[in-house]
Short mmCIF file of C-alpha atoms in Angstrom, two decimals:
data_model
loop_
_atom_site.label_atom_id
_atom_site.label_comp_id
_atom_site.label_asym_id
_atom_site.label_seq_id
_atom_site.Cartn_x
_atom_site.Cartn_y
_atom_site.Cartn_z
CA MET A 580 -24.78 -95.44 -43.79
CA THR A 581 -26.53 -96.29 -47.14
CA HIS A 582 -29.82 -98.31 -47.28
CA LEU A 583 -28.08 -101.29 -48.72
CA ASN A 584 -25.51 -101.40 -45.94
CA LYS A 585 -28.16 -101.17 -43.44
CA PHE A 586 -29.95 -104.16 -45.14
CA VAL A 587 -26.74 -106.22 -45.30
CA LEU A 588 -26.07 -105.34 -41.54
CA ALA A 589 -29.51 -106.43 -40.45
CA ILE A 590 -28.96 -109.81 -42.43
CA ALA A 591 -25.58 -110.43 -40.73
CA THR A 592 -26.97 -109.47 -37.32
CA ALA A 593 -29.79 -111.91 -37.61
CA ALA A 594 -27.38 -114.72 -38.84
CA MET A 595 -24.94 -114.27 -35.96
CA ALA A 596 -27.81 -114.23 -33.35
CA GLN A 597 -28.76 -117.64 -34.64
CA LEU A 598 -25.22 -118.90 -34.10
CA ALA A 599 -24.91 -117.56 -30.49
CA HIS A 600 -23.49 -120.19 -28.00
CA ALA A 601 -24.63 -120.92 -24.48
CA ALA A 602 -23.30 -118.69 -21.60
CA PRO A 603 -22.37 -119.74 -18.08
CA ILE A 604 -24.97 -119.08 -15.41
CA ALA A 605 -23.49 -118.08 -12.06
CA LEU A 606 -23.41 -120.66 -9.35
CA THR A 607 -21.64 -119.94 -6.04
CA ASN A 608 -19.07 -122.43 -4.91
CA ALA A 609 -19.82 -124.76 -7.73
CA GLY A 610 -16.53 -126.79 -7.05
CA PHE A 611 -17.01 -126.84 -3.40
CA GLU A 612 -13.75 -125.30 -2.62
CA ALA A 613 -14.97 -122.36 -0.41
CA ASN A 614 -14.07 -122.60 3.34
CA TRP A 615 -16.83 -122.69 5.86
CA THR A 616 -17.20 -121.31 9.33
CA SER A 617 -19.13 -124.36 11.05
CA VAL A 618 -20.37 -127.81 10.26
CA ALA A 619 -23.13 -129.82 11.96
CA PHE A 620 -20.64 -132.78 12.33
CA ALA A 621 -17.44 -134.16 11.09
CA GLY A 622 -16.50 -137.75 10.85
CA SER A 623 -13.56 -139.74 9.36
CA ASP A 624 -13.15 -143.28 8.15
CA GLY A 625 -9.42 -143.07 8.25
CA HIS A 626 -9.20 -141.95 4.53
CA VAL A 627 -11.42 -138.93 4.37
CA THR A 628 -13.10 -136.55 6.66
CA PHE A 629 -16.96 -135.76 5.90
CA ASN A 630 -17.95 -132.44 6.96
CA TYR A 631 -21.74 -132.58 7.21
CA ALA A 632 -24.04 -129.51 6.57
CA PRO A 633 -21.18 -126.83 6.37
CA THR A 634 -22.42 -123.19 6.53
CA GLY A 635 -20.59 -119.99 5.84
CA PRO A 636 -20.74 -116.79 3.70
CA ASN A 637 -19.18 -118.36 0.71
CA VAL A 638 -20.47 -121.82 0.89
CA GLY A 639 -23.39 -121.03 -1.54
CA TRP A 640 -25.16 -124.50 -0.90
CA SER A 641 -27.82 -125.32 1.55
CA PHE A 642 -26.78 -128.87 2.77
CA GLY A 643 -29.47 -131.14 4.16
CA ALA A 644 -28.81 -134.08 6.30
CA GLY A 645 -26.52 -136.64 4.90
CA THR A 646 -24.85 -134.17 2.50
CA GLY A 647 -21.70 -132.08 3.04
CA VAL A 648 -18.15 -131.47 1.76
CA ALA A 649 -15.07 -133.78 1.86
CA GLY A 650 -11.53 -133.52 0.62
CA ALA A 651 -7.92 -134.60 0.92
CA TYR A 652 -9.12 -138.32 0.09
CA ASP A 653 -6.25 -140.76 -0.27
CA LEU A 654 -8.45 -143.00 -2.34
CA LEU A 655 -10.00 -140.45 -4.85
CA ALA A 656 -8.74 -137.04 -5.85
CA ALA A 657 -11.22 -134.33 -6.47
CA PHE A 658 -12.25 -133.99 -9.98
CA GLU A 659 -11.08 -130.28 -9.97
CA GLY A 660 -9.47 -128.52 -6.82
CA SER A 661 -9.11 -130.34 -3.56
CA ARG A 662 -12.65 -130.77 -2.38
CA PHE A 663 -16.04 -132.16 -3.43
CA ALA A 664 -19.58 -132.66 -2.20
CA LEU A 665 -20.99 -135.86 -0.70
CA LEU A 666 -24.43 -137.34 -0.69
CA GLN A 667 -24.70 -140.27 1.64
CA GLY A 668 -27.53 -142.88 1.69
CA ALA A 669 -31.01 -141.66 1.53
CA SER A 670 -29.91 -137.92 2.25
CA ASN A 671 -31.93 -134.86 2.31
CA PRO A 672 -31.32 -132.46 -0.68
CA MET A 673 -28.42 -130.07 -0.94
CA SER A 674 -29.55 -127.01 -3.10
CA GLN A 675 -28.71 -123.58 -4.37
CA THR A 676 -30.77 -120.88 -5.92
CA PHE A 677 -29.74 -119.15 -9.22
CA SER A 678 -31.17 -116.27 -11.30
CA LEU A 679 -32.06 -115.75 -14.76
CA ALA A 680 -32.57 -112.36 -16.36
CA GLY A 681 -34.69 -113.69 -19.04
CA ALA A 682 -36.12 -117.01 -20.12
CA MET A 683 -33.52 -119.30 -21.20
CA ASP A 684 -32.80 -122.91 -22.33
CA VAL A 685 -30.73 -124.28 -19.54
CA ASN A 686 -28.25 -127.25 -19.47
CA LEU A 687 -26.75 -128.84 -16.40
CA SER A 688 -23.49 -130.64 -16.30
CA PHE A 689 -21.62 -132.37 -13.15
CA GLU A 690 -19.20 -134.99 -12.21
CA LEU A 691 -20.09 -137.88 -10.06
CA ALA A 692 -18.17 -140.68 -8.34
CA LEU A 693 -18.88 -143.56 -6.08
CA ARG A 694 -17.25 -143.69 -2.57
CA PRO A 695 -14.41 -146.15 -2.98
CA ARG A 696 -14.33 -149.48 -0.80
CA TYR A 697 -18.24 -148.95 0.27
CA ALA A 698 -21.35 -150.25 -1.10
CA PRO A 699 -22.46 -149.55 -4.77
CA GLY A 700 -25.87 -148.32 -5.86
CA GLN A 701 -26.05 -144.73 -4.88
CA VAL A 702 -28.54 -142.97 -7.04
CA VAL A 703 -28.66 -139.02 -7.14
CA ARG A 704 -31.93 -137.24 -7.99
CA VAL A 705 -31.60 -133.86 -9.63
CA SER A 706 -34.58 -131.40 -9.37
CA VAL A 707 -35.26 -127.80 -10.30
CA ASP A 708 -38.01 -125.99 -8.34
CA GLY A 709 -39.03 -129.21 -6.59
CA GLN A 710 -39.52 -131.13 -9.95
CA THR A 711 -37.40 -134.14 -10.89
CA VAL A 712 -35.55 -133.61 -14.02
CA GLY A 713 -33.28 -136.77 -13.95
CA GLU A 714 -31.31 -139.32 -11.95
CA ALA A 715 -27.67 -140.37 -12.01
CA THR A 716 -26.05 -143.49 -10.54
CA ALA A 717 -22.63 -143.19 -9.03
CA ALA A 718 -19.85 -145.35 -10.55
CA THR A 719 -16.26 -146.04 -9.80
CA GLY A 720 -14.29 -142.93 -10.67
CA TRP A 721 -15.50 -139.66 -11.94
CA HIS A 722 -17.99 -139.58 -14.70
CA LEU A 723 -19.67 -136.57 -16.49
CA HIS A 724 -23.31 -136.28 -16.36
CA ALA A 725 -25.40 -133.88 -18.45
CA LEU A 726 -29.14 -132.93 -18.28
CA ASP A 727 -31.11 -130.55 -20.30
CA LEU A 728 -33.43 -128.74 -17.91
CA GLY A 729 -35.50 -127.16 -20.68
CA LEU A 730 -36.82 -123.66 -20.91
CA LEU A 731 -36.77 -121.81 -17.59
CA SER A 732 -38.48 -118.52 -17.07
CA SER A 733 -36.68 -115.30 -15.84
CA GLY A 734 -36.35 -115.05 -12.04
CA THR A 735 -35.01 -117.22 -9.23
CA HIS A 736 -34.84 -121.05 -9.41
CA GLU A 737 -33.59 -123.79 -7.16
CA LEU A 738 -31.29 -126.54 -8.14
CA ALA A 739 -31.19 -129.62 -5.89
CA PHE A 740 -29.34 -132.97 -5.58
CA GLN A 741 -30.52 -135.67 -3.31
CA GLY A 742 -29.17 -139.13 -2.41
CA LEU A 743 -31.77 -142.00 -2.89
CA SER A 744 -30.26 -145.27 -1.83
CA GLY A 745 -30.93 -146.03 1.81
CA SER A 746 -31.48 -149.77 1.45
CA VAL A 747 -28.04 -150.93 -0.07
CA GLY A 748 -25.81 -150.38 2.93
CA ASP A 749 -23.33 -147.45 3.49
CA THR A 750 -23.24 -146.01 -0.09
CA THR A 751 -22.12 -142.40 -1.00
CA ALA A 752 -21.97 -140.29 -4.07
CA PHE A 753 -19.34 -137.74 -4.57
CA LEU A 754 -20.27 -134.52 -6.57
CA ASP A 755 -17.87 -132.04 -8.15
CA ASP A 756 -17.71 -129.27 -10.89
CA VAL A 757 -21.45 -128.43 -11.03
CA ARG A 758 -22.17 -126.18 -14.20
CA LEU A 759 -25.16 -124.44 -15.62
CA ASP A 760 -25.18 -123.09 -19.17
CA GLY A 761 -28.12 -121.26 -20.77
CA GLN A 762 -29.07 -119.81 -24.12
CA ALA A 763 -31.47 -116.85 -24.38
CA SER A 764 -34.91 -118.23 -25.77
CA ARG A 765 -35.69 -116.37 -28.96
CA ALA A 766 -38.27 -116.55 -31.90
CA LEU A 767 -35.30 -116.90 -34.45
CA PRO A 768 -34.75 -120.25 -36.13
CA GLU A 769 -32.11 -122.55 -34.89
CA PRO A 770 -28.81 -122.86 -36.63
CA ALA A 771 -30.03 -125.67 -38.81
CA GLY A 772 -32.57 -123.28 -40.35
CA LEU A 773 -29.74 -120.67 -41.08
CA PRO A 774 -29.45 -121.60 -44.74
CA MET A 775 -33.15 -120.87 -45.38
CA THR A 776 -32.70 -117.53 -43.53
CA LEU A 777 -29.99 -116.46 -45.73
CA LEU A 778 -31.75 -117.64 -48.96
CA ALA A 779 -34.72 -115.47 -47.84
CA ALA A 780 -32.37 -112.62 -47.03
CA GLY A 781 -30.92 -112.93 -50.56
CA VAL A 782 -34.31 -112.95 -52.25
CA GLY A 783 -35.17 -109.87 -50.27
CA LEU A 784 -31.91 -108.11 -51.21
CA VAL A 785 -32.64 -108.90 -55.12
CA ALA A 786 -36.06 -107.48 -54.66
CA TRP A 787 -34.77 -104.37 -52.85
CA ARG A 788 -32.15 -103.65 -55.59
CA ARG A 789 -34.97 -103.98 -58.34
CA ARG A 790 -37.15 -101.48 -56.59
CA ALA A 791 -34.17 -99.16 -56.09
CA ARG A 792 -33.47 -98.87 -59.83
#
């Protein structure tokens, strides 16, 4: 490979790196479809059965009091699949750990819905490593919520959801389709700065060709 080709390849590589898209970060049972081996308690209102604090090898989440998994609801279908998580009243957190191989800018998205025919007002707190990163209010029907979790270091982190509303009657939020996406932190400019990068690269190429004469 000639010096010129190497130079052009380096420019292209740098440009493509700036255009890299976020990649999914693995979560276990992010749609709450996995079967469990036991539950702390199961109760039904005639429309749906709440399975509180399910456990099992594929459950993925640690469910605190007031949280669990429900499904086959005749008043509200799951956003995806046939099951969804629940956060009833002032619940304890439900959480899962995830790992990053390197520092990443991380974004979270999830679907949230209010339990039909029961009190409104359920607010869900989202935290990472014990620090609140946002809150979302459950509304009628499924609604997409997205949060920028910022730059997270390499290693293990904990994502948690917690119901907050314990004084507005029996109110429950349903949670489904939890997703994490991350983009590796880097010193390269953002895509908005790509034209300047290419301009600088072009100037460098002209200077290199003049020296090569």
